PDB file of C-alpha atoms in Angstrom:
ATOM      1  CA  MET U   1      57.457  12.605  31.597  1.00  0.00           C
ATOM      2  CA  GLU U   2      61.115  11.564  30.745  1.00  0.00           C
ATOM      3  CA  ILE U   3      62.939   9.184  32.824  1.00  0.00           C
ATOM      4  CA  VAL U   4      66.493   9.273  33.348  1.00  0.00           C
ATOM      5  CA  TRP U   5      67.301   5.798  34.485  1.00  0.00           C
ATOM      6  CA  ILE U   6      70.467   5.462  36.760  1.00  0.00           C
ATOM      7  CA  CYS U   7      72.967   2.855  35.537  1.00  0.00           C
ATOM      8  CA  CYS U   8      74.204   0.282  36.346  1.00  0.00           C
ATOM      9  CA  TYR U   9      75.824  -2.230  38.690  1.00  0.00           C
ATOM     10  CA  ASN U  10      74.203  -5.536  37.167  1.00  0.00           C
ATOM     11  CA  ALA U  11      76.817  -7.532  35.758  1.00  0.00           C
ATOM     12  CA  LEU U  12      76.195 -10.494  38.228  1.00  0.00           C
ATOM     13  CA  MET U  13      72.185 -10.512  37.383  1.00  0.00           C
ATOM     14  CA  ASN U  14      70.879 -13.610  36.129  1.00  0.00           C
ATOM     15  CA  ASP U  15      67.580 -15.569  34.700  1.00  0.00           C
ATOM     16  CA  THR U  16      66.337 -15.923  38.314  1.00  0.00           C
ATOM     17  CA  ASP U  17      66.958 -12.437  39.461  1.00  0.00           C
ATOM     18  CA  ARG U  18      65.242 -11.175  36.784  1.00  0.00           C
ATOM     19  CA  ARG U  19      62.249 -13.861  36.940  1.00  0.00           C
ATOM     20  CA  LEU U  20      62.173 -12.749  40.686  1.00  0.00           C
ATOM     21  CA  LEU U  21      62.277  -8.664  40.305  1.00  0.00           C
ATOM     22  CA  LEU U  22      59.368  -9.388  37.762  1.00  0.00           C
ATOM     23  CA  ARG U  23      57.646 -11.065  40.428  1.00  0.00           C
ATOM     24  CA  THR U  24      58.343  -8.259  42.654  1.00  0.00           C
ATOM     25  CA  ALA U  25      56.316  -6.016  40.198  1.00  0.00           C
ATOM     26  CA  GLU U  26      53.039  -8.205  40.446  1.00  0.00           C
ATOM     27  CA  ILE U  27      53.278  -7.621  44.126  1.00  0.00           C
ATOM     28  CA  ALA U  28      53.611  -4.152  43.867  1.00  0.00           C
ATOM     29  CA  HIS U  29      50.522  -4.014  41.354  1.00  0.00           C
ATOM     30  CA  GLU U  30      48.460  -6.381  43.982  1.00  0.00           C
ATOM     31  CA  ALA U  31      49.433  -3.823  46.829  1.00  0.00           C
ATOM     32  CA  MET U  32      48.326  -1.157  44.659  1.00  0.00           C
ATOM     33  CA  GLU U  33      44.945  -2.451  43.827  1.00  0.00           C
ATOM     34  CA  LYS U  34      44.279  -2.895  47.523  1.00  0.00           C
ATOM     35  CA  GLY U  35      44.926   1.078  48.599  1.00  0.00           C
ATOM     36  CA  ASN U  36      48.765   0.995  49.237  1.00  0.00           C
ATOM     37  CA  HIS U  37      51.645   2.161  47.120  1.00  0.00           C
ATOM     38  CA  PRO U  38      53.095   0.424  44.309  1.00  0.00           C
ATOM     39  CA  PHE U  39      55.859  -1.592  45.800  1.00  0.00           C
ATOM     40  CA  GLY U  40      56.957  -4.994  46.219  1.00  0.00           C
ATOM     41  CA  ALA U  41      59.530  -7.111  47.813  1.00  0.00           C
ATOM     42  CA  LEU U  42      60.295 -11.059  48.271  1.00  0.00           C
ATOM     43  CA  LEU U  43      62.914 -13.242  50.071  1.00  0.00           C
ATOM     44  CA  ALA U  44      64.435 -15.994  48.024  1.00  0.00           C
ATOM     45  CA  ASP U  45      66.623 -18.928  49.213  1.00  0.00           C
ATOM     46  CA  LYS U  46      69.821 -19.272  47.537  1.00  0.00           C
ATOM     47  CA  ASP U  47      68.315 -21.309  44.934  1.00  0.00           C
ATOM     48  CA  GLY U  48      65.812 -19.157  43.918  1.00  0.00           C
ATOM     49  CA  ARG U  49      62.777 -20.312  45.908  1.00  0.00           C
ATOM     50  CA  ILE U  50      60.404 -17.700  46.709  1.00  0.00           C
ATOM     51  CA  LEU U  51      59.888 -18.023  51.124  1.00  0.00           C
ATOM     52  CA  MET U  52      57.846 -14.666  51.774  1.00  0.00           C
ATOM     53  CA  GLU U  53      56.231 -11.894  49.935  1.00  0.00           C
ATOM     54  CA  GLN U  54      55.326  -8.541  50.741  1.00  0.00           C
ATOM     55  CA  GLY U  55      53.396  -5.924  49.324  1.00  0.00           C
ATOM     56  CA  ASN U  56      53.693  -2.312  50.792  1.00  0.00           C
ATOM     57  CA  ALA U  57      50.701  -1.734  53.706  1.00  0.00           C
ATOM     58  CA  PHE U  58      50.349   2.123  53.768  1.00  0.00           C
ATOM     59  CA  THR U  59      46.860   1.559  54.388  1.00  0.00           C
ATOM     60  CA  GLU U  60      47.731  -0.242  57.646  1.00  0.00           C
ATOM     61  CA  GLY U  61      50.181   1.609  59.224  1.00  0.00           C
ATOM     62  CA  GLY U  62      51.368   4.579  56.568  1.00  0.00           C
ATOM     63  CA  SER U  63      54.408   5.987  55.473  1.00  0.00           C
ATOM     64  CA  ALA U  64      56.690   3.181  57.872  1.00  0.00           C
ATOM     65  CA  TYR U  65      55.258   0.361  56.232  1.00  0.00           C
ATOM     66  CA  HIS U  66      57.428  -0.507  53.371  1.00  0.00           C
ATOM     67  CA  ALA U  67      57.408  -4.109  52.085  1.00  0.00           C
ATOM     68  CA  GLU U  68      61.067  -4.289  52.519  1.00  0.00           C
ATOM     69  CA  THR U  69      60.765  -3.849  55.921  1.00  0.00           C
ATOM     70  CA  LEU U  70      57.847  -5.751  56.786  1.00  0.00           C
ATOM     71  CA  LEU U  71      59.185  -8.729  55.234  1.00  0.00           C
ATOM     72  CA  LEU U  72      62.291  -8.428  56.643  1.00  0.00           C
ATOM     73  CA  LEU U  73      60.977  -8.496  60.124  1.00  0.00           C
ATOM     74  CA  ARG U  74      59.040 -11.292  59.571  1.00  0.00           C
ATOM     75  CA  ALA U  75      62.048 -12.795  58.024  1.00  0.00           C
ATOM     76  CA  ALA U  76      63.810 -12.567  61.060  1.00  0.00           C
ATOM     77  CA  LYS U  77      60.967 -14.162  63.321  1.00  0.00           C
ATOM     78  CA  GLU U  78      60.977 -17.228  60.933  1.00  0.00           C
ATOM     79  CA  TYR U  79      64.712 -17.698  59.971  1.00  0.00           C
ATOM     80  CA  SER U  80      68.115 -17.269  61.664  1.00  0.00           C
ATOM     81  CA  PRO U  81      70.613 -15.191  60.692  1.00  0.00           C
ATOM     82  CA  GLY U  82      72.724 -17.676  59.531  1.00  0.00           C
ATOM     83  CA  PHE U  83      70.184 -18.949  56.803  1.00  0.00           C
ATOM     84  CA  LEU U  84      69.616 -15.028  56.449  1.00  0.00           C
ATOM     85  CA  ARG U  85      72.912 -14.474  55.146  1.00  0.00           C
ATOM     86  CA  THR U  86      72.700 -16.877  52.211  1.00  0.00           C
ATOM     87  CA  CYS U  87      69.658 -15.538  51.227  1.00  0.00           C
ATOM     88  CA  THR U  88      68.370 -12.803  48.657  1.00  0.00           C
ATOM     89  CA  LEU U  89      65.953  -9.414  48.953  1.00  0.00           C
ATOM     90  CA  TYR U  90      64.191  -8.400  45.820  1.00  0.00           C
ATOM     91  CA  SER U  91      62.386  -5.015  45.313  1.00  0.00           C
ATOM     92  CA  ASN U  92      61.133  -3.340  42.562  1.00  0.00           C
ATOM     93  CA  PHE U  93      62.481  -0.236  43.755  1.00  0.00           C
ATOM     94  CA  GLU U  94      66.145  -0.023  45.863  1.00  0.00           C
ATOM     95  CA  PRO U  95      65.444  -0.239  49.204  1.00  0.00           C
ATOM     96  CA  CYS U  96      65.441   2.889  51.141  1.00  0.00           C
ATOM     97  CA  CYS U  97      67.795   3.747  54.218  1.00  0.00           C
ATOM     98  CA  MET U  98      65.299   2.343  56.544  1.00  0.00           C
ATOM     99  CA  CYS U  99      64.381  -1.051  54.676  1.00  0.00           C
ATOM    100  CA  THR U 100      68.615  -1.302  53.944  1.00  0.00           C
ATOM    101  CA  GLY U 101      69.021  -1.044  57.816  1.00  0.00           C
ATOM    102  CA  ALA U 102      66.592  -3.520  58.135  1.00  0.00           C
ATOM    103  CA  LEU U 103      68.380  -5.744  55.592  1.00  0.00           C
ATOM    104  CA  TYR U 104      71.802  -5.281  57.238  1.00  0.00           C
ATOM    105  CA  TRP U 105      70.100  -6.322  60.965  1.00  0.00           C
ATOM    106  CA  THR U 106      68.403  -9.029  59.906  1.00  0.00           C
ATOM    107  CA  ASN U 107      71.527 -10.402  58.102  1.00  0.00           C
ATOM    108  CA  VAL U 108      70.020 -10.585  54.536  1.00  0.00           C
ATOM    109  CA  GLY U 109      73.236 -11.311  52.245  1.00  0.00           C
ATOM    110  CA  ARG U 110      72.192  -9.828  48.902  1.00  0.00           C
ATOM    111  CA  LEU U 111      70.068  -7.524  47.455  1.00  0.00           C
ATOM    112  CA  VAL U 112      68.702  -7.102  43.906  1.00  0.00           C
ATOM    113  CA  PHE U 113      66.577  -4.042  43.161  1.00  0.00           C
ATOM    114  CA  GLY U 114      65.157  -2.793  40.082  1.00  0.00           C
ATOM    115  CA  ALA U 115      64.974   1.303  39.698  1.00  0.00           C
ATOM    116  CA  THR U 116      67.179   3.615  41.918  1.00  0.00           C
ATOM    117  CA  GLU U 117      66.173   5.775  45.029  1.00  0.00           C
ATOM    118  CA  LYS U 118      66.823   8.320  42.518  1.00  0.00           C
ATOM    119  CA  ASP U 119      64.334   7.313  39.705  1.00  0.00           C
ATOM    120  CA  LEU U 120      61.723   7.167  42.602  1.00  0.00           C
ATOM    121  CA  LEU U 121      62.252  10.365  43.374  1.00  0.00           C
ATOM    122  CA  SER U 122      61.319  11.501  39.814  1.00  0.00           C
ATOM    123  CA  PHE U 123      57.651  10.039  40.213  1.00  0.00           C
ATOM    124  CA  THR U 124      57.029  10.871  44.054  1.00  0.00           C
ATOM    125  CA  GLY U 125      58.549  14.469  43.706  1.00  0.00           C
ATOM    126  CA  ASP U 126      57.779  16.146  47.104  1.00  0.00           C
ATOM    127  CA  ASN U 127      54.765  13.827  47.686  1.00  0.00           C
ATOM    128  CA  GLU U 128      54.060  13.811  51.538  1.00  0.00           C
ATOM    129  CA  GLU U 129      53.302   9.910  51.725  1.00  0.00           C
ATOM    130  CA  ASN U 130      56.949   9.041  50.502  1.00  0.00           C
ATOM    131  CA  PRO U 131      59.473  11.638  51.135  1.00  0.00           C
ATOM    132  CA  THR U 132      61.959   9.928  49.122  1.00  0.00           C
ATOM    133  CA  PHE U 133      65.743  10.067  50.771  1.00  0.00           C
ATOM    134  CA  SER U 134      68.376  10.585  48.840  1.00  0.00           C
ATOM    135  CA  LEU U 135      70.787   8.019  49.756  1.00  0.00           C
ATOM    136  CA  SER U 136      71.361   4.623  48.014  1.00  0.00           C
ATOM    137  CA  SER U 137      71.761   1.178  49.312  1.00  0.00           C
ATOM    138  CA  ARG U 138      75.396   1.119  48.624  1.00  0.00           C
ATOM    139  CA  ASP U 139      76.179   4.305  51.118  1.00  0.00           C
ATOM    140  CA  VAL U 140      73.862   2.680  53.828  1.00  0.00           C
ATOM    141  CA  VAL U 141      75.810  -0.763  53.730  1.00  0.00           C
ATOM    142  CA  ALA U 142      79.590   0.959  52.866  1.00  0.00           C
ATOM    143  CA  HIS U 143      78.724   2.661  56.625  1.00  0.00           C
ATOM    144  CA  GLY U 144      78.590  -0.923  58.203  1.00  0.00           C
ATOM    145  CA  GLN U 145      80.400  -3.630  58.832  1.00  0.00           C
ATOM    146  CA  LYS U 146      78.871  -6.598  56.776  1.00  0.00           C
ATOM    147  CA  ASP U 147      79.661  -7.386  53.210  1.00  0.00           C
ATOM    148  CA  ILE U 148      76.004  -7.420  51.736  1.00  0.00           C
ATOM    149  CA  ALA U 149      76.411  -8.133  47.592  1.00  0.00           C
ATOM    150  CA  ILE U 150      73.680  -5.441  45.730  1.00  0.00           C
ATOM    151  CA  GLU U 151      72.405  -5.794  42.379  1.00  0.00           C
ATOM    152  CA  GLY U 152      70.888  -3.156  40.540  1.00  0.00           C
ATOM    153  CA  PRO U 153      69.857  -1.010  39.228  1.00  0.00           C
ATOM    154  CA  VAL U 154      68.679  -3.218  36.027  1.00  0.00           C
ATOM    155  CA  GLU U 155      69.753  -2.475  32.719  1.00  0.00           C
ATOM    156  CA  ASP U 156      66.982  -4.121  30.531  1.00  0.00           C
ATOM    157  CA  LYS U 157      64.767  -1.034  29.763  1.00  0.00           C
ATOM    158  CA  GLU U 158      61.688  -2.902  29.303  1.00  0.00           C
ATOM    159  CA  LEU U 159      62.491  -4.879  32.405  1.00  0.00           C
ATOM    160  CA  LEU U 160      62.616  -1.557  33.870  1.00  0.00           C
ATOM    161  CA  SER U 161      59.656  -0.463  32.606  1.00  0.00           C
ATOM    162  CA  VAL U 162      57.864  -3.460  34.480  1.00  0.00           C
ATOM    163  CA  LEU U 163      58.914  -2.825  37.650  1.00  0.00           C
ATOM    164  CA  VAL U 164      58.303   1.268  37.680  1.00  0.00           C
ATOM    165  CA  HIS U 165      55.309   1.061  35.417  1.00  0.00           C
ATOM    166  CA  ASP U 166      52.596   1.529  38.239  1.00  0.00           C
ATOM    167  CA  HIS U 167      54.331   4.031  39.653  1.00  0.00           C
ATOM    168  CA  ILE U 168      53.656   6.580  36.452  1.00  0.00           C
ATOM    169  CA  GLY U 169      51.079   9.046  37.320  1.00  0.00           C
ATOM    170  CA  PHE U 170      50.478   7.383  40.907  1.00  0.00           C
ATOM    171  CA  TRP U 171      51.967  10.308  43.029  1.00  0.00           C
ATOM    172  CA  LYS U 172      50.042  13.022  41.251  1.00  0.00           C
TER     173      LYS U 172
END
């Protein structure tokens, strides 16, 4: 399968962002090894310290148990909206509209992701376990009232290959 990457809005991405994105790929792989979909997310503070990690939990709750939403709901219980405003959500793939909504409502101030929703669709096709939206996180945030910084997709093809590796052949 030839993958066409959708580029690119990551001028502000730095070494910490790359390191934490790589960690999301590890989390995604761990989720897959447990029988879940290969998605991983983490929340980091303004200094890049990991506060929480979450893999997809399909086996626990079906298609609604996305890594990002589960992580953000936990974070909302643990941290104040003011603190979350200074944090960054990292995900191996662009969060769907549900997960972006959770990002918005929990007040997380920044999102960094690897591959786009459109890239994900090239892997999932019409798989009923992941009926991917054609709606970017930027479009969701643009219709709200909060200023949320969004970085992604990544331009580095080597990094992108690591982030999507477990999706190759997974959805067949």
